[in-house]
Tab-separated table of C-alpha atoms and ligand atoms in Angstrom:
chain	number	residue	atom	x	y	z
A	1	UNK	CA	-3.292	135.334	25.685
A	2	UNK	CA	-0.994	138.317	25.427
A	3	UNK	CA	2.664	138.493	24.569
A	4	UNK	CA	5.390	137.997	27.377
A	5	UNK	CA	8.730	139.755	27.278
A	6	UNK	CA	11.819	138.672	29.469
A	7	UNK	CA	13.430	141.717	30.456
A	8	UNK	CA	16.567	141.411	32.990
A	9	UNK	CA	15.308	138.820	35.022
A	10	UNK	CA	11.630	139.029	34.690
A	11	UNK	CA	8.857	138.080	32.567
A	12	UNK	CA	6.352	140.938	31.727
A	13	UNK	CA	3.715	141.318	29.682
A	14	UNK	CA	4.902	142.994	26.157
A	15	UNK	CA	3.168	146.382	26.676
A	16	UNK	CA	4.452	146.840	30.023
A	17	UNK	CA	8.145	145.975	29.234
A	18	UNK	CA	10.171	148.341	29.682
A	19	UNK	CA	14.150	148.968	29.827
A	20	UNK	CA	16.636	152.128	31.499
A	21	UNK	CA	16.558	155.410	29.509
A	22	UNK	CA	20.376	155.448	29.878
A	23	UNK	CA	20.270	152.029	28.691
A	24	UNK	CA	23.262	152.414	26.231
A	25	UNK	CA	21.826	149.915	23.586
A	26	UNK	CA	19.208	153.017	23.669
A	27	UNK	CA	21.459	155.872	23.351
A	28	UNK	CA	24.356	154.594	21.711
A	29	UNK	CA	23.604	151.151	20.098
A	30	UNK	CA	25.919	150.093	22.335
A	31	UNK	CA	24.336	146.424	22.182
A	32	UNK	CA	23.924	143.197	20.141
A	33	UNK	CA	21.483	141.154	19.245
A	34	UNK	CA	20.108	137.400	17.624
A	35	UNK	CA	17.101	136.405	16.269
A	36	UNK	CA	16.147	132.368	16.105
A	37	UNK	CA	13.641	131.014	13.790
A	38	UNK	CA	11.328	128.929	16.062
A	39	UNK	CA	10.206	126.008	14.360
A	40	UNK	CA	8.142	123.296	16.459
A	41	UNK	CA	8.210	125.737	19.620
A	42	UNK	CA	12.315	124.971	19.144
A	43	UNK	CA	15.353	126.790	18.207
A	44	UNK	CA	16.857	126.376	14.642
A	45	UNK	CA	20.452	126.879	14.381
A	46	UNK	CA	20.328	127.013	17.537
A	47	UNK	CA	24.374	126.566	18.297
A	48	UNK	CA	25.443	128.610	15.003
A	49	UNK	CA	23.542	131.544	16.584
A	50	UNK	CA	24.736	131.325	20.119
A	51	UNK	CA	28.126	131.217	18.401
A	52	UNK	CA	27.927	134.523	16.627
A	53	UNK	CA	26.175	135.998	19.859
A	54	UNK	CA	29.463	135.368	21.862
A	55	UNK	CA	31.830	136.945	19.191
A	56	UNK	CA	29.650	139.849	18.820
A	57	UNK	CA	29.544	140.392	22.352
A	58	UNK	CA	33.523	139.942	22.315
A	59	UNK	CA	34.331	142.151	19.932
A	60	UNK	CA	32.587	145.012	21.735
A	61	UNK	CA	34.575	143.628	25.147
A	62	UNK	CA	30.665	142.802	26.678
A	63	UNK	CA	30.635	140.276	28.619
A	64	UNK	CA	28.377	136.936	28.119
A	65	UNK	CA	25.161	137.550	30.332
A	66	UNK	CA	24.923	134.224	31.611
A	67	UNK	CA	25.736	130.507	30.016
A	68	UNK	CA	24.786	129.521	26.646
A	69	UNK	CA	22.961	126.169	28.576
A	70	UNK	CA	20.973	129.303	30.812
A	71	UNK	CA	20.512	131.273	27.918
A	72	UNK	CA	18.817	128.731	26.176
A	73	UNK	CA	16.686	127.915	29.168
A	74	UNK	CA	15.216	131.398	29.053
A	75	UNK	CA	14.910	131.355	25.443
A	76	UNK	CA	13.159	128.129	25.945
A	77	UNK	CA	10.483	129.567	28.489
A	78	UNK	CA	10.228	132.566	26.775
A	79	UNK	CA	9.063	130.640	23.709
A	80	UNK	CA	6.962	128.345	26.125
A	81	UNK	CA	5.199	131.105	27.666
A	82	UNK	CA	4.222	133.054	24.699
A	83	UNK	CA	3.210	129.410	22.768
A	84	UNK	CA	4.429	130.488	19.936
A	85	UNK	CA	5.402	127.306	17.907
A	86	UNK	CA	6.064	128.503	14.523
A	87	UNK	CA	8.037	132.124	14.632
A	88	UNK	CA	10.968	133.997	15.665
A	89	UNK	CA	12.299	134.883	18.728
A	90	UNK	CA	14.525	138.080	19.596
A	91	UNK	CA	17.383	138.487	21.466
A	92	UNK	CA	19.202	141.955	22.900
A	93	UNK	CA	21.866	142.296	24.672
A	94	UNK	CA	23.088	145.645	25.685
A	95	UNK	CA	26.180	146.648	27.615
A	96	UNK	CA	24.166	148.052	30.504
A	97	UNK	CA	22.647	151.113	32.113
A	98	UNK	CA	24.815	153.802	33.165
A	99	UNK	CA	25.157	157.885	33.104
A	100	UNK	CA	25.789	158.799	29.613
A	101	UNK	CA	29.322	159.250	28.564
A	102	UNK	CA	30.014	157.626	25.133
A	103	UNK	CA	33.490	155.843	26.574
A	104	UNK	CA	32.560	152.552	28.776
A	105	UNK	CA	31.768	152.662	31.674
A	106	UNK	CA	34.366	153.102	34.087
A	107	UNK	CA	33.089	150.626	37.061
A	108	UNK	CA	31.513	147.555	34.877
A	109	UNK	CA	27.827	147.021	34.596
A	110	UNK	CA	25.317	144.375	34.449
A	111	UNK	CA	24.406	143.586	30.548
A	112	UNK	CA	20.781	144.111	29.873
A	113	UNK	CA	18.795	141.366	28.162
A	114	UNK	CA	15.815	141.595	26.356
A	115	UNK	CA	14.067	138.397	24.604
A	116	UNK	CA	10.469	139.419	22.815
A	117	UNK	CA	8.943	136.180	20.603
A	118	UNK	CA	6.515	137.014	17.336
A	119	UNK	CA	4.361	134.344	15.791
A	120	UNK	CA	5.088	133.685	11.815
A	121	UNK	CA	2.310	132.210	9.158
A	122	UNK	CA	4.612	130.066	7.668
A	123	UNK	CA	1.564	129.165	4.889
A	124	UNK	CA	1.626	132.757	4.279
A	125	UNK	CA	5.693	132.444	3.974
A	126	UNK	CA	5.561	129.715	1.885
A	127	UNK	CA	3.004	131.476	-0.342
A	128	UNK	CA	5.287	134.215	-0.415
A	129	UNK	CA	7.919	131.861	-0.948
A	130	UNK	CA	6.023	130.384	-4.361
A	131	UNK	CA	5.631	133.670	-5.912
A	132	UNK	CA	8.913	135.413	-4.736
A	133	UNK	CA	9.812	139.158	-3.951
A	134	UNK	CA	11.040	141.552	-5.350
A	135	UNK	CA	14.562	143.831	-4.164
A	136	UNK	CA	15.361	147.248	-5.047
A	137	UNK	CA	19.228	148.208	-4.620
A	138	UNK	CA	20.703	150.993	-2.414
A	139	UNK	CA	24.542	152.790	-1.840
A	140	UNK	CA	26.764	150.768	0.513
A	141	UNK	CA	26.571	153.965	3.505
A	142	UNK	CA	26.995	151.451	6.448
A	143	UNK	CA	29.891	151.460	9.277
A	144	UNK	CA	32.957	149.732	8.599
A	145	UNK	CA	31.960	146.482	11.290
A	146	UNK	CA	29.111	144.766	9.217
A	147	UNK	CA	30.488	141.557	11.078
A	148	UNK	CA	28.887	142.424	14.656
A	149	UNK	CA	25.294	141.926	14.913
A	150	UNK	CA	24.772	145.586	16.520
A	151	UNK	CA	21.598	146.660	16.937
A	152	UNK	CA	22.834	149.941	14.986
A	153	UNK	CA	20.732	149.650	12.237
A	154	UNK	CA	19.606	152.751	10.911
A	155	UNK	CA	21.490	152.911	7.535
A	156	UNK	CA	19.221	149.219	7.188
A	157	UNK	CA	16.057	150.746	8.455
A	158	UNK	CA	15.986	153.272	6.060
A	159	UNK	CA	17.352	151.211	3.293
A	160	UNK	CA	14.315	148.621	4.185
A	161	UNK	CA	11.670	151.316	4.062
A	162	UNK	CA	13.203	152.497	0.404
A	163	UNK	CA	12.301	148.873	-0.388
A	164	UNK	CA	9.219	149.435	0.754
A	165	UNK	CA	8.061	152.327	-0.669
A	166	UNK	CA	9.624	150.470	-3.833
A	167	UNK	CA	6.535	147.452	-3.413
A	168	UNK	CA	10.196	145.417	-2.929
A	169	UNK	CA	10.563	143.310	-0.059
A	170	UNK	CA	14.507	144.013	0.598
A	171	UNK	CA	17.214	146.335	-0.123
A	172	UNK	CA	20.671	145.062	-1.477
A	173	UNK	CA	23.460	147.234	-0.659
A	174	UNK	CA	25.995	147.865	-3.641
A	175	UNK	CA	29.486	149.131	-2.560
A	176	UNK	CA	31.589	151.100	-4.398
A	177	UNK	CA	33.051	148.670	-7.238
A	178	UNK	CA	29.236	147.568	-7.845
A	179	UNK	CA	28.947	144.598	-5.956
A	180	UNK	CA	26.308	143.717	-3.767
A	181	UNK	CA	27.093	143.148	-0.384
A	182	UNK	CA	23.918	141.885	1.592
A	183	UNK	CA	20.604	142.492	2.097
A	184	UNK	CA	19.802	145.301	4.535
A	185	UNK	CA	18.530	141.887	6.980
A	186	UNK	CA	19.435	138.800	4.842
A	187	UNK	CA	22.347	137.706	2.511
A	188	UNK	CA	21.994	137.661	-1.412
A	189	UNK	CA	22.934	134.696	-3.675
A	190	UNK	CA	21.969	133.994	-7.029
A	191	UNK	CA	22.611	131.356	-9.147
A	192	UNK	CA	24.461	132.348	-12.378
A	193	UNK	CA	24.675	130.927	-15.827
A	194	UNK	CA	26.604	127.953	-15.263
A	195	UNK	CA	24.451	126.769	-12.347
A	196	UNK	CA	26.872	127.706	-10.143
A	197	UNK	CA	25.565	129.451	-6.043
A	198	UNK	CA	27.138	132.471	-6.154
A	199	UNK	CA	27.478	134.602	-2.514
A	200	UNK	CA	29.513	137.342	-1.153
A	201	UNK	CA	32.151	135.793	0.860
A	202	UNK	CA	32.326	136.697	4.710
A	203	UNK	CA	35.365	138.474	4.251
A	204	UNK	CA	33.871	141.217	2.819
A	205	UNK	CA	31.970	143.911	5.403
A	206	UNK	CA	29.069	141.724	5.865
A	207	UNK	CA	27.316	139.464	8.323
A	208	UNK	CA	28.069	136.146	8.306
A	209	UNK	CA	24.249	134.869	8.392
A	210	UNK	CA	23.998	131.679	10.019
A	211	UNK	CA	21.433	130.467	7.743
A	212	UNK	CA	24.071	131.280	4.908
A	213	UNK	CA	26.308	128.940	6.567
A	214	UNK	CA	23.722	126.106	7.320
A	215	UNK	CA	22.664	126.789	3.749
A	216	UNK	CA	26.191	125.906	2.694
A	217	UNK	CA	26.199	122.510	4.654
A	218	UNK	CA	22.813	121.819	2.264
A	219	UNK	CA	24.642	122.825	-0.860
A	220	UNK	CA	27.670	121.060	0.141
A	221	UNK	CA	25.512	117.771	0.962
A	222	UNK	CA	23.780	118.194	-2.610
A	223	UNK	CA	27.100	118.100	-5.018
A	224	UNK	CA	26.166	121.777	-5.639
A	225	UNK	CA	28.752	123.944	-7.004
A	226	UNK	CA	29.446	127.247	-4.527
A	227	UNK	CA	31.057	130.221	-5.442
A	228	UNK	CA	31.453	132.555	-2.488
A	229	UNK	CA	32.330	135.863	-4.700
A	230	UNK	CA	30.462	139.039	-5.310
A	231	UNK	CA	28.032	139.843	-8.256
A	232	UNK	CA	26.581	142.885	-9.505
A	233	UNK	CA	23.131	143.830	-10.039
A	234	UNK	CA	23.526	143.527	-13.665
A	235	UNK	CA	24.687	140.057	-12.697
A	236	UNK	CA	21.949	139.011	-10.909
A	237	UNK	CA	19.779	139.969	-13.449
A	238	UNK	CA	20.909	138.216	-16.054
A	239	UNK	CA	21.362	135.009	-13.651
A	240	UNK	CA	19.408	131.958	-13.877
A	241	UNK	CA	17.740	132.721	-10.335
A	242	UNK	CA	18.702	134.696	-6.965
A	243	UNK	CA	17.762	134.301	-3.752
A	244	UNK	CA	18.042	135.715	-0.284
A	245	UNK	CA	18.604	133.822	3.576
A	246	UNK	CA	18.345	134.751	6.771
A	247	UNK	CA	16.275	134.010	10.136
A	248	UNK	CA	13.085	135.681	9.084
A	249	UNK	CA	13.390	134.484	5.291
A	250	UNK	CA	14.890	131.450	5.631
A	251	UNK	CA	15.844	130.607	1.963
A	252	UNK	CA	13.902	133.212	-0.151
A	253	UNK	CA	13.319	133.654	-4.445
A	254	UNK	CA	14.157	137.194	-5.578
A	255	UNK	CA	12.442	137.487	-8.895
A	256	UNK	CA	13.542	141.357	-9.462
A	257	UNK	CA	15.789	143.563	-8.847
A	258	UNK	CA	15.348	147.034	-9.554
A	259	UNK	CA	12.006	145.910	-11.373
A	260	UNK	CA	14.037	144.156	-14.019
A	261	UNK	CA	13.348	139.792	-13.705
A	262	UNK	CA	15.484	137.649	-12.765
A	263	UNK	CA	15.502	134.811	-15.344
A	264	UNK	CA	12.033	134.256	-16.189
A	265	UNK	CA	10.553	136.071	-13.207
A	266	UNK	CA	9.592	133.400	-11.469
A	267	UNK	CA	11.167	131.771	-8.769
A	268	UNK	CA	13.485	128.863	-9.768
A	269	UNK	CA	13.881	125.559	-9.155
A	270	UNK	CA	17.474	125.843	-7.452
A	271	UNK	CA	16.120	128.250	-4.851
A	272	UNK	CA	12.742	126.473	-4.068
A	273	UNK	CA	14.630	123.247	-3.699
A	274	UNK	CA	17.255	124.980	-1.490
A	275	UNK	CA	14.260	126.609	0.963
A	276	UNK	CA	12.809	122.943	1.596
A	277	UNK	CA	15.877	121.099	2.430
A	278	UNK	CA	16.921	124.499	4.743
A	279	UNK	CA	13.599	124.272	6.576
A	280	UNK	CA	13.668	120.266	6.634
A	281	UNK	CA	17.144	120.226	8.364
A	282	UNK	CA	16.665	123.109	10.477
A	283	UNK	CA	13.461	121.540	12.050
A	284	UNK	CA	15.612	118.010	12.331
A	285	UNK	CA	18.172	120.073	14.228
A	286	UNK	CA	16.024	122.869	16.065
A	287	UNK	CA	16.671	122.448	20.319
B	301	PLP	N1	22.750	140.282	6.923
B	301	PLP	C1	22.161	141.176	7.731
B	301	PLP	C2	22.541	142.612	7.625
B	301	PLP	C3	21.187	140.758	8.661
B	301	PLP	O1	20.605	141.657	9.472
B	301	PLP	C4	20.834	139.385	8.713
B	301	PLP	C5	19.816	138.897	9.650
B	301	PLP	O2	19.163	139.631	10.340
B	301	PLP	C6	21.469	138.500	7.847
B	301	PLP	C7	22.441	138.975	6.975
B	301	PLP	C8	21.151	137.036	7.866
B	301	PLP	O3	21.645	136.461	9.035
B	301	PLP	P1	21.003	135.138	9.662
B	301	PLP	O4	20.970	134.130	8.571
B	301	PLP	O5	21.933	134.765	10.749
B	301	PLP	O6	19.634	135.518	10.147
């Protein structure tokens, strides 16, 4: 069975979906998106996403497509049609088709929406998981409005295919003191010397990842001491473990960094404790 797409009001199959030219998520990245991890054929996070959806949209004064309860509903039967029960599903949201003039449009348009779904291994993530990846570390060059899920992403494209060409798996961005800010599509933790989670706090320019924050409920829950404060490479190099979250990683062992270990190379036992309880609450919680 082939892939469906939704695509403003209508499921197609994935090759034949198609949106505007003068969509202006096309020609301007004048859009947002989310991506769920779909565990069980359900949404994880499901809320915490949704959440950060609606202040994206607000920030960039676009207006919610439709309810979160209809929203979820498509997402739902997108998911269902494509029976995918173990994988991701996309989300787009654009501010709409209209002749191109980089100021909004002057008469208000419909927002586009776009929902695709991909099928994960998750034995081959958790095998990927047990041996951990390695990062490589780039200049800070993004905009100033890391916060907005914008489906800008060029500066993180081409820092993800540096990592790639590196045989690394993700690209931290280092600003201009040093410090790491996130992952070109995750967040980066580590856990230093004194045992203590150490991540970039959200007031930084930076995403606030959702599976950071349901991360933090886990460490909470555990007694585990958080830090939310910047680190270096250097830092993470000589911590006892790092890490990195997000929707397609989930919880994640970095065991380089610039092809230097971290601790003994091998992912730790903070971080591979960490990824289970993640995945076993967000499949309690997934809608
Ligand atoms: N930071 C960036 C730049 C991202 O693109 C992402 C996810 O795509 C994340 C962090 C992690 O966010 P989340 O945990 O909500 O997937």
């Amino acid at each position: 069975m082939g892939r469906i797409a939704y695509v403003n009001g209508r499921f197609v199959p994935h090759g034949q979906a198609v949106v505007h030219i003068e969509d202006r998520g096309y020609q301007l990245a004048d859009a947002v998106y989310e991506v769920w991890a779909l565990f069980g054929g359900r949404l994880a996070d499901a809320q915490g996403h949704f959440a950060r959806l609606e202040r994206s949209l607000g920030e960039l004064r676009i207006a919610m497509p439709m309810s979160r309860a209809a929203l979820t509903l498509l997402l739902k039967e997108t998911v269902r049609r494509n029976r995918v029960v173990e994988g991701l599903i996309y989300l787009q949201v654009s501010r709409g088709v209209a002749r191109r003039d980089h100021a909004f449009p002057a008469t208000p348009v419909r927002p586009a929406v776009v929902m695709t779904v991909s099928a994960v291994d998750r034995v081959a993530s958790e095998a990927r998981a047990a041996k951990g990846v390695g990062v490589v570390t780039t200049p800070e060059n993004r905009w100033g409005r890391c916060d907005i899920k914008t489906v800008g992403l060029l500066a993180n494209a081409l820092a993800k295919q540096k990592a790639r060409e590196a045989g690394a798996a993700e690209a931290w961005f280092v600003d201009d003191l040093g410090l790491v800010t996130e992952g070109a599509s995750s967040n980066a933790w580590i856990v230093d010397g004194e045992g203590r989670l150490r991540t970039r706090d959200t007031n930084a320019n930076i995403l606030r990842g959702v599976t950071r924050t349901s991360l933090i409920e886990v460490i909470r829950r555990e007694g585990l001491d958080l830090d939310e404060r910047p680190f270096t490479p250097a830092e993470a190099t000589a911590a006892r473990e790092a890490f990195i979250t997000g929707a397609g990683t989930l919880v994640l062992p970095v065991v380089a960094v610039d092809g230097k270990p971290v601790g003994d190379g091998r992912p730790g036992p903070v971080a591979t404790k960490l990824r289970r309880l993640y995945i076993e609450q967000a499949r309690a919680t997934a809608i």
